[in-house]
Amino acid sequence: MKHQFKQRIIYKDTDAEGVAYYAHYLEYFEQGRMELLRSLGISLKDLKEKYNKVFAVTRVECDYSSPAYFDDEITIKTELDKVSGAKIIFKQEAVKDDKTLVSAIITTCAISLKTFKPTRLPQELTALLK
């Protein structure tokens, strides 16, 4: 499964030189993951309310290749890489003019809100993800 959306680099997301601040890509990638799951019919609000589970990011591998600047329009691309047990691994990219600016592999884990420990994904969600 894949999803993408456009993101404009706004002033608050840049440093003094007008370059997109590196940490904001993690926010863009978060939005990409949520939109991908939503496009599959998975509501994180329902996951929390119905199953008492949430996702936590457990690992981020991020490569910064080229900057984006104030007022640039970039595309955030997200795809599912692997689903197993409690984990979902995503591959993500920030792209401008077919050039990858930032790439990431982000691992998330379902956790129980009762124990704050990893817990298997509900069967019906796993079916939607495969």
Coordinates of C-alpha atoms in Angstrom, one line a residue:
M1 CA 0.0 0.0 0.0
K2 CA 1.1 3.5 -0.9
H3 CA 0.0 7.0 -0.1
Q4 CA 1.2 10.5 -1.0
F5 CA 0.3 14.1 -0.3
K6 CA 1.7 17.5 -1.1
Q7 CA 3.2 19.7 1.7
R8 CA 4.2 23.3 1.4
I9 CA 7.2 24.4 3.4
I10 CA 5.9 27.3 5.5
Y11 CA 7.9 30.0 7.3
K12 CA 7.6 28.5 10.7
D13 CA 9.1 25.2 9.5
T14 CA 12.4 26.8 8.4
D15 CA 15.6 27.9 10.0
A16 CA 17.2 31.4 9.7
E17 CA 18.5 30.6 6.2
G18 CA 15.0 29.5 4.9
V19 CA 15.9 25.8 4.9
A20 CA 13.3 23.3 6.2
Y21 CA 14.3 22.3 9.7
Y22 CA 15.2 18.7 9.8
A23 CA 12.8 17.7 12.6
H24 CA 9.8 18.9 10.7
Y25 CA 10.2 16.0 8.3
L26 CA 9.3 13.7 11.1
E27 CA 6.0 15.6 11.5
Y28 CA 5.4 15.3 7.7
F29 CA 6.1 11.6 7.9
E30 CA 3.7 11.2 10.9
Q31 CA 1.0 12.8 8.8
G32 CA 1.8 10.5 5.9
R33 CA 1.5 7.3 8.1
M34 CA -1.8 8.5 9.5
E35 CA -3.2 9.3 6.1
L36 CA -2.1 5.9 4.7
L37 CA -3.8 4.1 7.5
R38 CA -6.9 6.2 7.1
S39 CA -7.0 5.4 3.4
L40 CA -7.1 1.7 4.4
G41 CA -10.1 2.3 6.6
I42 CA -8.0 2.2 9.9
S43 CA -9.0 4.8 12.4
L44 CA -6.4 5.4 15.1
K45 CA -9.2 6.9 17.2
D46 CA -11.1 3.6 16.9
L47 CA -8.0 1.6 17.7
K48 CA -7.7 3.5 21.0
E49 CA -11.3 3.5 21.9
K50 CA -12.3 0.0 20.7
Y51 CA -9.1 -1.9 21.5
N52 CA -7.4 0.3 24.1
K53 CA -4.2 0.3 21.9
V54 CA -2.1 3.0 20.3
F55 CA 1.0 3.1 18.1
A56 CA 4.4 4.3 19.3
V57 CA 7.4 5.0 17.1
T58 CA 10.2 2.7 18.3
R59 CA 12.8 3.3 15.6
V60 CA 13.6 6.0 13.0
E61 CA 16.3 5.7 10.4
C62 CA 16.5 9.0 8.4
D63 CA 18.8 10.1 5.6
Y64 CA 18.9 13.8 4.7
S65 CA 20.2 14.2 1.1
S66 CA 19.1 17.6 0.0
P67 CA 17.3 20.6 1.5
A68 CA 13.8 22.0 0.9
Y69 CA 13.4 25.7 1.2
F70 CA 10.7 28.1 2.3
D71 CA 7.7 28.0 -0.1
D72 CA 8.8 24.8 -1.8
E73 CA 6.1 22.2 -2.4
I74 CA 7.3 18.7 -1.6
T75 CA 5.5 15.4 -1.9
I76 CA 5.5 13.0 1.1
K77 CA 5.4 9.4 0.0
T78 CA 4.5 6.6 2.4
E79 CA 4.3 2.9 1.9
L80 CA 3.9 -0.2 4.1
D81 CA 7.1 -2.2 4.2
K82 CA 6.4 -4.9 6.7
V83 CA 3.6 -5.9 9.1
S84 CA 4.2 -8.5 11.8
G85 CA 2.7 -9.1 15.2
A86 CA 2.7 -5.7 16.9
K87 CA 4.9 -3.9 14.4
I88 CA 4.4 -1.9 11.3
I89 CA 7.4 -0.7 9.4
F90 CA 7.0 2.2 6.9
K91 CA 9.2 3.5 4.1
Q92 CA 8.8 7.2 3.6
E93 CA 10.3 9.9 1.4
A94 CA 10.1 13.6 1.0
V95 CA 10.5 14.4 -2.7
K96 CA 10.7 17.5 -4.8
D97 CA 10.8 17.4 -8.6
D98 CA 11.4 13.6 -8.6
K99 CA 14.4 14.1 -6.3
T100 CA 14.4 12.4 -2.9
L101 CA 15.3 15.0 -0.3
V102 CA 14.8 12.9 2.8
S103 CA 14.2 9.1 3.1
A104 CA 13.2 7.2 6.3
I105 CA 12.4 3.8 7.6
I106 CA 10.1 4.2 10.6
T107 CA 9.1 1.3 12.9
T108 CA 5.9 1.6 14.9
C109 CA 4.6 -0.8 17.6
A110 CA 1.1 -1.3 18.9
I111 CA 1.1 -0.9 22.7
S112 CA -1.6 -1.6 25.3
L113 CA -2.8 1.5 27.1
K114 CA -3.2 -0.7 30.2
T115 CA 0.4 -2.0 30.4
F116 CA 2.3 0.3 27.9
K117 CA 3.9 -2.9 26.6
P118 CA 3.8 -4.2 23.0
T119 CA 0.6 -6.0 22.0
R120 CA -0.4 -7.8 18.8
L121 CA -2.4 -5.9 16.3
P122 CA -6.1 -6.8 16.2
Q123 CA -6.8 -9.5 13.6
E124 CA -9.2 -7.2 11.6
L125 CA -6.5 -4.5 11.3
T126 CA -3.8 -7.0 10.2
A127 CA -6.2 -8.2 7.5
L128 CA -6.6 -4.6 6.2
L129 CA -2.8 -4.1 6.2
K130 CA -1.9 -7.2 4.2

